[in-house]
Amino acid sequence: MKNYKLAIVGATGVVGRCILKVLEEKNLPISKYVLFASSKSVGKQISFMKENYTIQELTEDSFCEGFDFAIFSAGTSVAKKFAPIAVKNGCVVIDNSSAFRMDCDVPLIVPEVNSEDIKANKGIIANPNCSTIQAVVALKPLDDKYNIKRIVYSTYQAVSGAGSKGILDLENGINAFSTNEDYSLNKFPHPIFSNCLPHIDVFLDNGYTKEEEKMINETRKILKNPDLNVTATTVRVPVFNSHSESINVEFEKEFDLNDLINTLKNSPGIIVQNDSKSNIYPMAINSTNNNEVFVGRIRRDFSISSGVNLWVVADNIRKGAATNAIQILERMI
């Protein structure tokens, strides 16, 4: 078996550090890891795989030494500049940014859903948006069986999805509340502590946010249905980690609710928690540090002929980014 060389770009960020953590849990045949970050992190030491790794600066010559794979978690501008350079040097890039997601030549992959599309890559594979990933893991088996007609997303997204500055805003808000002091915001336009912001990413001319548009377009691409009726409202909530989603689905076909629940139970990457009598349902505090997607509050929507409501929760940093990327890597290996 070949031993591969893997580059990790953006290794010092929230997602980058989670990638390192998930890699330590795996037993992949990788003989060499190189950790890259921006110039401000160059020289920092990170403990990984029981060794100390020195952060290197990402430059146009970084991929000349011949990597097999690279996982990028450094933002859109970095991906657009350096991913093509990596590909020219024979490296396959798995990118966590939105840079290439809607490119028709770039597969948008959630391994439980469309791993067969990995082989169509031309050097770059895109990781979907974190909120899209957990949604389609739950929706794909239902689409296969009942043919989805319409989706309504309402998300409740943790501050970790906004990176370290988003986490800091919530921490500072908690501390300021306990000390009754003022504080400055690092990420959000309004305080996130004791608040909900119906505003993730920038607003578009049509009134939607870019995050909402991402969920709509990425769902259509992953489910291979460009005309699928999808709408979304995405909200940032004062939770540190794990995104929660209320998903309302209308099907073309009729369904038996018990059969639908069993379909979810028997689908990859899903844990069903659906016992309302015992107050058992997915929660952010329980999904954190897990790789699975948790589904509950499964109930028929009686306002339409064939509809269902789902409550879907997952760790947005692990399954929503790091684990999904590494699952793609595993399948290529």
Short mmCIF file of C-alpha atoms in Angstrom, two decimals:
data_model
loop_
_atom_site.label_atom_id
_atom_site.label_comp_id
_atom_site.label_asym_id
_atom_site.label_seq_id
_atom_site.Cartn_x
_atom_site.Cartn_y
_atom_site.Cartn_z
CA MET A 1 0.00 0.00 0.00
CA LYS A 2 1.23 3.44 -0.92
CA ASN A 3 2.10 5.94 1.79
CA TYR A 4 0.72 9.34 0.87
CA LYS A 5 1.87 12.90 1.49
CA LEU A 6 -0.78 15.27 2.85
CA ALA A 7 -0.70 19.07 3.12
CA ILE A 8 -3.05 20.83 5.52
CA VAL A 9 -3.65 24.48 4.62
CA GLY A 10 -5.07 26.62 7.40
CA ALA A 11 -3.87 24.27 10.12
CA THR A 12 -4.09 26.84 12.94
CA GLY A 13 -7.74 27.81 12.44
CA VAL A 14 -10.79 26.35 14.19
CA VAL A 15 -11.47 23.87 11.39
CA GLY A 16 -7.77 23.20 10.78
CA ARG A 17 -7.22 22.15 14.37
CA CYS A 18 -10.24 19.86 14.19
CA ILE A 19 -8.84 18.29 11.02
CA LEU A 20 -5.68 17.44 12.92
CA LYS A 21 -7.74 15.96 15.76
CA VAL A 22 -9.80 13.77 13.42
CA LEU A 23 -6.67 12.63 11.55
CA GLU A 24 -5.19 11.49 14.86
CA GLU A 25 -8.24 9.27 15.32
CA LYS A 26 -7.74 7.63 11.93
CA ASN A 27 -5.20 5.11 10.73
CA LEU A 28 -4.57 6.43 7.26
CA PRO A 29 -1.50 5.40 5.24
CA ILE A 30 0.05 8.87 5.28
CA SER A 31 3.83 9.04 5.59
CA LYS A 32 4.24 12.81 5.62
CA TYR A 33 2.18 15.72 6.90
CA VAL A 34 3.04 19.36 6.27
CA LEU A 35 1.10 22.11 8.04
CA PHE A 36 0.62 25.48 6.36
CA ALA A 37 -0.88 28.74 7.57
CA SER A 38 -0.57 32.47 7.01
CA SER A 39 2.63 34.38 7.65
CA LYS A 40 1.51 35.44 11.14
CA SER A 41 1.50 31.79 12.25
CA VAL A 42 4.81 30.77 10.69
CA GLY A 43 7.14 29.12 13.17
CA LYS A 44 4.44 28.14 15.63
CA GLN A 45 4.66 24.62 17.02
CA ILE A 46 1.66 22.30 17.00
CA SER A 47 1.61 18.91 18.71
CA PHE A 48 0.21 16.38 16.24
CA MET A 49 0.60 12.61 15.91
CA LYS A 50 2.80 12.65 19.04
CA GLU A 51 5.26 14.95 17.29
CA ASN A 52 5.84 18.70 17.18
CA TYR A 53 5.15 20.21 13.77
CA THR A 54 6.32 23.65 12.76
CA ILE A 55 3.84 25.77 10.85
CA GLN A 56 5.12 26.73 7.41
CA GLU A 57 4.07 29.70 5.32
CA LEU A 58 1.99 28.91 2.26
CA THR A 59 3.70 30.17 -0.90
CA GLU A 60 3.49 29.48 -4.62
CA ASP A 61 6.40 27.04 -4.23
CA SER A 62 4.89 25.08 -1.34
CA PHE A 63 3.55 22.26 -3.51
CA CYS A 64 6.71 21.67 -5.52
CA GLU A 65 7.81 18.91 -3.16
CA GLY A 66 5.05 16.64 -4.42
CA PHE A 67 1.96 16.14 -2.29
CA ASP A 68 -0.69 13.56 -3.13
CA PHE A 69 -3.48 15.41 -1.33
CA ALA A 70 -4.15 18.74 0.34
CA ILE A 71 -6.99 19.78 2.61
CA PHE A 72 -7.67 23.51 2.43
CA SER A 73 -9.41 25.34 5.28
CA ALA A 74 -8.10 28.84 4.76
CA GLY A 75 -10.90 30.76 3.06
CA THR A 76 -12.02 31.57 -0.45
CA SER A 77 -9.21 33.89 -1.54
CA VAL A 78 -6.49 31.45 -0.46
CA ALA A 79 -8.25 28.57 -2.19
CA LYS A 80 -8.69 30.44 -5.45
CA LYS A 81 -5.02 31.39 -5.55
CA PHE A 82 -3.29 28.26 -4.28
CA ALA A 83 -5.57 25.30 -5.12
CA PRO A 84 -4.87 25.54 -8.88
CA ILE A 85 -1.14 25.71 -8.11
CA ALA A 86 -1.41 22.53 -6.03
CA VAL A 87 -3.32 20.78 -8.82
CA LYS A 88 -0.67 21.74 -11.39
CA ASN A 89 1.85 20.01 -9.14
CA GLY A 90 -0.13 16.75 -9.14
CA CYS A 91 -2.00 17.26 -5.88
CA VAL A 92 -5.71 16.59 -5.33
CA VAL A 93 -7.27 19.39 -3.28
CA ILE A 94 -10.22 19.01 -0.89
CA ASP A 95 -11.41 22.54 -0.26
CA ASN A 96 -13.59 23.69 2.64
CA SER A 97 -14.30 27.16 1.28
CA SER A 98 -17.09 28.25 -1.08
CA ALA A 99 -14.59 29.02 -3.86
CA PHE A 100 -15.39 26.06 -6.12
CA ARG A 101 -18.64 24.60 -4.80
CA MET A 102 -20.84 25.70 -7.67
CA ASP A 103 -18.23 25.10 -10.38
CA CYS A 104 -19.73 22.52 -12.74
CA ASP A 105 -16.33 20.83 -13.09
CA VAL A 106 -15.88 20.42 -9.32
CA PRO A 107 -17.74 17.64 -7.47
CA LEU A 108 -19.48 18.78 -4.28
CA ILE A 109 -19.21 15.80 -1.99
CA VAL A 110 -20.89 14.41 1.11
CA PRO A 111 -19.59 10.82 1.22
CA GLU A 112 -22.79 9.31 2.66
CA VAL A 113 -24.72 10.93 -0.18
CA ASN A 114 -22.74 11.04 -3.42
CA SER A 115 -19.32 9.44 -2.97
CA GLU A 116 -19.58 8.05 -6.51
CA ASP A 117 -18.99 11.59 -7.80
CA ILE A 118 -15.50 11.76 -6.26
CA LYS A 119 -13.98 10.01 -9.28
CA ALA A 120 -15.18 12.83 -11.54
CA ASN A 121 -12.78 15.31 -9.95
CA LYS A 122 -10.27 17.21 -12.07
CA GLY A 123 -7.98 17.94 -9.16
CA ILE A 124 -10.34 19.83 -6.86
CA ILE A 125 -13.15 18.45 -4.68
CA ALA A 126 -15.38 20.83 -2.75
CA ASN A 127 -16.67 20.35 0.78
CA PRO A 128 -20.21 21.77 1.02
CA ASN A 129 -21.34 24.37 3.52
CA CYS A 130 -21.60 22.93 7.05
CA SER A 131 -25.36 23.50 7.26
CA THR A 132 -25.89 21.84 3.88
CA ILE A 133 -23.85 18.76 4.79
CA GLN A 134 -25.94 17.70 7.77
CA ALA A 135 -29.17 18.45 5.92
CA VAL A 136 -28.47 16.31 2.86
CA VAL A 137 -27.25 13.37 4.94
CA ALA A 138 -30.78 13.21 6.34
CA LEU A 139 -32.56 14.11 3.10
CA LYS A 140 -30.85 11.87 0.54
CA PRO A 141 -32.34 8.53 1.68
CA LEU A 142 -35.78 10.14 1.82
CA ASP A 143 -35.35 11.63 -1.64
CA ASP A 144 -34.36 8.23 -3.00
CA LYS A 145 -37.51 6.66 -1.60
CA TYR A 146 -40.20 9.34 -1.79
CA ASN A 147 -38.90 11.99 -4.27
CA ILE A 148 -38.57 15.36 -2.58
CA LYS A 149 -40.79 18.08 -4.04
CA ARG A 150 -39.96 21.02 -1.74
CA ILE A 151 -37.67 21.83 1.21
CA VAL A 152 -38.00 24.61 3.78
CA TYR A 153 -34.87 25.15 5.89
CA SER A 154 -34.77 27.07 9.18
CA THR A 155 -31.34 26.88 10.81
CA TYR A 156 -30.03 27.69 14.27
CA GLN A 157 -26.29 27.96 13.76
CA ALA A 158 -23.56 28.00 16.39
CA VAL A 159 -20.98 30.77 16.67
CA SER A 160 -18.11 28.36 15.93
CA GLY A 161 -19.33 28.49 12.33
CA ALA A 162 -18.10 32.10 12.28
CA GLY A 163 -14.60 31.10 13.41
CA SER A 164 -12.58 32.18 16.41
CA LYS A 165 -13.90 35.75 16.30
CA GLY A 166 -17.47 34.51 16.49
CA ILE A 167 -16.63 32.38 19.51
CA LEU A 168 -14.91 35.38 21.10
CA ASP A 169 -18.01 37.56 20.66
CA LEU A 170 -20.11 35.07 22.62
CA GLU A 171 -17.46 34.61 25.30
CA ASN A 172 -17.08 38.37 25.71
CA GLY A 173 -20.85 38.78 25.90
CA ILE A 174 -21.11 36.21 28.68
CA ASN A 175 -18.26 37.83 30.62
CA ALA A 176 -19.70 41.32 30.15
CA PHE A 177 -23.09 40.18 31.42
CA SER A 178 -21.56 38.79 34.60
CA THR A 179 -19.46 41.93 35.21
CA ASN A 180 -21.96 44.47 33.84
CA GLU A 181 -19.30 45.97 31.56
CA ASP A 182 -19.33 47.12 27.96
CA TYR A 183 -17.42 45.19 25.30
CA SER A 184 -16.55 45.51 21.62
CA LEU A 185 -17.68 43.14 18.89
CA ASN A 186 -15.12 41.23 16.80
CA LYS A 187 -17.34 39.45 14.28
CA PHE A 188 -21.07 40.10 14.43
CA PRO A 189 -22.94 43.37 13.72
CA HIS A 190 -24.93 42.98 16.95
CA PRO A 191 -24.34 41.15 20.25
CA ILE A 192 -24.86 37.39 19.95
CA PHE A 193 -25.12 36.76 23.70
CA SER A 194 -28.80 36.47 24.70
CA ASN A 195 -29.74 37.17 21.11
CA CYS A 196 -30.50 35.57 17.73
CA LEU A 197 -29.23 37.11 14.49
CA PRO A 198 -31.18 36.26 11.30
CA HIS A 199 -28.09 37.25 9.36
CA ILE A 200 -25.32 34.86 8.31
CA ASP A 201 -22.90 36.11 5.65
CA VAL A 202 -23.83 39.13 3.53
CA PHE A 203 -27.30 40.17 2.34
CA LEU A 204 -28.04 39.81 -1.36
CA ASP A 205 -30.20 42.01 -3.56
CA ASN A 206 -33.06 39.48 -3.41
CA GLY A 207 -33.31 39.78 0.40
CA TYR A 208 -31.69 36.41 1.13
CA THR A 209 -28.29 36.08 2.75
CA LYS A 210 -25.38 34.39 1.03
CA GLU A 211 -25.59 31.55 3.58
CA GLU A 212 -29.21 30.93 2.61
CA GLU A 213 -28.33 30.98 -1.07
CA LYS A 214 -25.51 28.49 -0.42
CA MET A 215 -27.90 26.02 1.20
CA ILE A 216 -30.40 26.34 -1.64
CA ASN A 217 -27.93 25.95 -4.50
CA GLU A 218 -25.74 23.31 -2.86
CA THR A 219 -28.74 21.13 -1.98
CA ARG A 220 -29.86 21.22 -5.60
CA LYS A 221 -26.39 20.29 -6.85
CA ILE A 222 -25.79 17.46 -4.38
CA LEU A 223 -29.25 15.93 -4.90
CA LYS A 224 -28.83 16.39 -8.68
CA ASN A 225 -32.07 18.32 -9.00
CA PRO A 226 -31.42 21.86 -10.31
CA ASP A 227 -35.14 22.70 -10.30
CA LEU A 228 -35.84 21.53 -6.73
CA ASN A 229 -37.95 24.00 -4.76
CA VAL A 230 -35.85 25.04 -1.75
CA THR A 231 -36.05 28.03 0.56
CA ALA A 232 -34.04 28.86 3.66
CA THR A 233 -33.77 31.16 6.67
CA THR A 234 -30.44 30.89 8.49
CA VAL A 235 -30.01 32.25 12.01
CA ARG A 236 -26.97 32.62 14.27
CA VAL A 237 -27.77 31.64 17.86
CA PRO A 238 -25.80 31.93 21.15
CA VAL A 239 -24.56 28.33 21.10
CA PHE A 240 -20.84 27.59 20.97
CA ASN A 241 -20.91 24.52 18.76
CA SER A 242 -23.20 22.32 16.63
CA HIS A 243 -25.83 23.54 14.22
CA SER A 244 -29.52 22.70 14.61
CA GLU A 245 -31.98 22.72 11.72
CA SER A 246 -35.73 22.52 11.35
CA ILE A 247 -36.38 20.96 7.96
CA ASN A 248 -39.83 20.78 6.42
CA VAL A 249 -40.05 18.42 3.46
CA GLU A 250 -42.81 17.81 0.93
CA PHE A 251 -42.65 14.60 -1.14
CA GLU A 252 -44.00 13.58 -4.52
CA LYS A 253 -44.96 10.17 -3.10
CA GLU A 254 -46.98 9.19 -0.07
CA PHE A 255 -45.15 7.66 2.88
CA ASP A 256 -45.76 5.65 6.01
CA LEU A 257 -44.21 7.48 8.97
CA ASN A 258 -42.77 4.35 10.60
CA ASP A 259 -41.29 3.31 7.28
CA LEU A 260 -39.73 6.76 6.90
CA ILE A 261 -38.22 6.59 10.38
CA ASN A 262 -36.80 3.15 9.70
CA THR A 263 -35.32 4.41 6.44
CA LEU A 264 -33.44 7.08 8.39
CA LYS A 265 -32.33 4.54 11.03
CA ASN A 266 -30.86 2.31 8.34
CA SER A 267 -29.05 5.08 6.44
CA PRO A 268 -25.32 5.78 6.80
CA GLY A 269 -24.11 8.51 9.12
CA ILE A 270 -27.47 9.02 10.87
CA ILE A 271 -28.48 8.49 14.49
CA VAL A 272 -32.22 8.74 15.10
CA GLN A 273 -33.27 10.16 18.48
CA ASN A 274 -37.04 10.32 18.30
CA ASP A 275 -38.73 9.50 21.61
CA SER A 276 -40.84 12.52 22.58
CA LYS A 277 -42.45 10.72 25.53
CA SER A 278 -39.01 10.48 27.16
CA ASN A 279 -37.87 13.92 25.96
CA ILE A 280 -35.29 12.34 23.70
CA TYR A 281 -34.40 14.39 20.64
CA PRO A 282 -31.18 15.75 19.08
CA MET A 283 -29.42 18.54 20.95
CA ALA A 284 -26.31 20.56 20.23
CA ILE A 285 -24.62 19.62 23.50
CA ASN A 286 -24.91 15.92 22.65
CA SER A 287 -23.86 16.09 19.02
CA THR A 288 -20.65 18.03 19.70
CA ASN A 289 -17.50 15.93 19.16
CA ASN A 290 -19.46 13.36 17.15
CA ASN A 291 -19.20 12.61 13.44
CA GLU A 292 -22.80 11.55 12.91
CA VAL A 293 -25.93 13.51 12.00
CA PHE A 294 -28.68 13.29 14.61
CA VAL A 295 -32.34 13.32 13.51
CA GLY A 296 -35.47 13.58 15.65
CA ARG A 297 -38.83 15.30 16.19
CA ILE A 298 -39.92 13.32 13.14
CA ARG A 299 -43.60 14.05 12.55
CA ARG A 300 -46.04 14.34 9.70
CA ASP A 301 -46.87 17.80 8.39
CA PHE A 302 -50.66 17.72 8.28
CA SER A 303 -50.88 21.01 6.34
CA ILE A 304 -49.90 19.28 3.08
CA SER A 305 -50.69 15.93 1.48
CA SER A 306 -47.26 14.33 1.88
CA GLY A 307 -44.97 16.26 4.20
CA VAL A 308 -42.74 15.69 7.20
CA ASN A 309 -40.90 17.79 9.77
CA LEU A 310 -37.38 16.88 10.87
CA TRP A 311 -35.05 18.27 13.55
CA VAL A 312 -31.45 17.74 12.40
CA VAL A 313 -28.38 18.45 14.55
CA ALA A 314 -24.66 17.93 13.91
CA ASP A 315 -21.24 19.17 14.97
CA ASN A 316 -20.62 21.84 12.35
CA ILE A 317 -16.84 21.78 12.80
CA ARG A 318 -16.47 18.01 12.67
CA LYS A 319 -19.09 16.58 10.29
CA GLY A 320 -19.72 20.02 8.83
CA ALA A 321 -16.11 20.47 7.78
CA ALA A 322 -13.20 18.40 9.14
CA THR A 323 -14.68 14.89 9.22
CA ASN A 324 -16.42 15.29 5.88
CA ALA A 325 -13.13 16.31 4.23
CA ILE A 326 -11.29 13.37 5.77
CA GLN A 327 -14.05 10.96 4.74
CA ILE A 328 -13.48 12.15 1.17
CA LEU A 329 -9.74 11.57 1.61
CA GLU A 330 -10.38 8.06 2.96
CA ARG A 331 -12.44 7.11 -0.06
CA MET A 332 -9.78 8.33 -2.49
CA ILE A 333 -7.11 6.37 -0.65
#
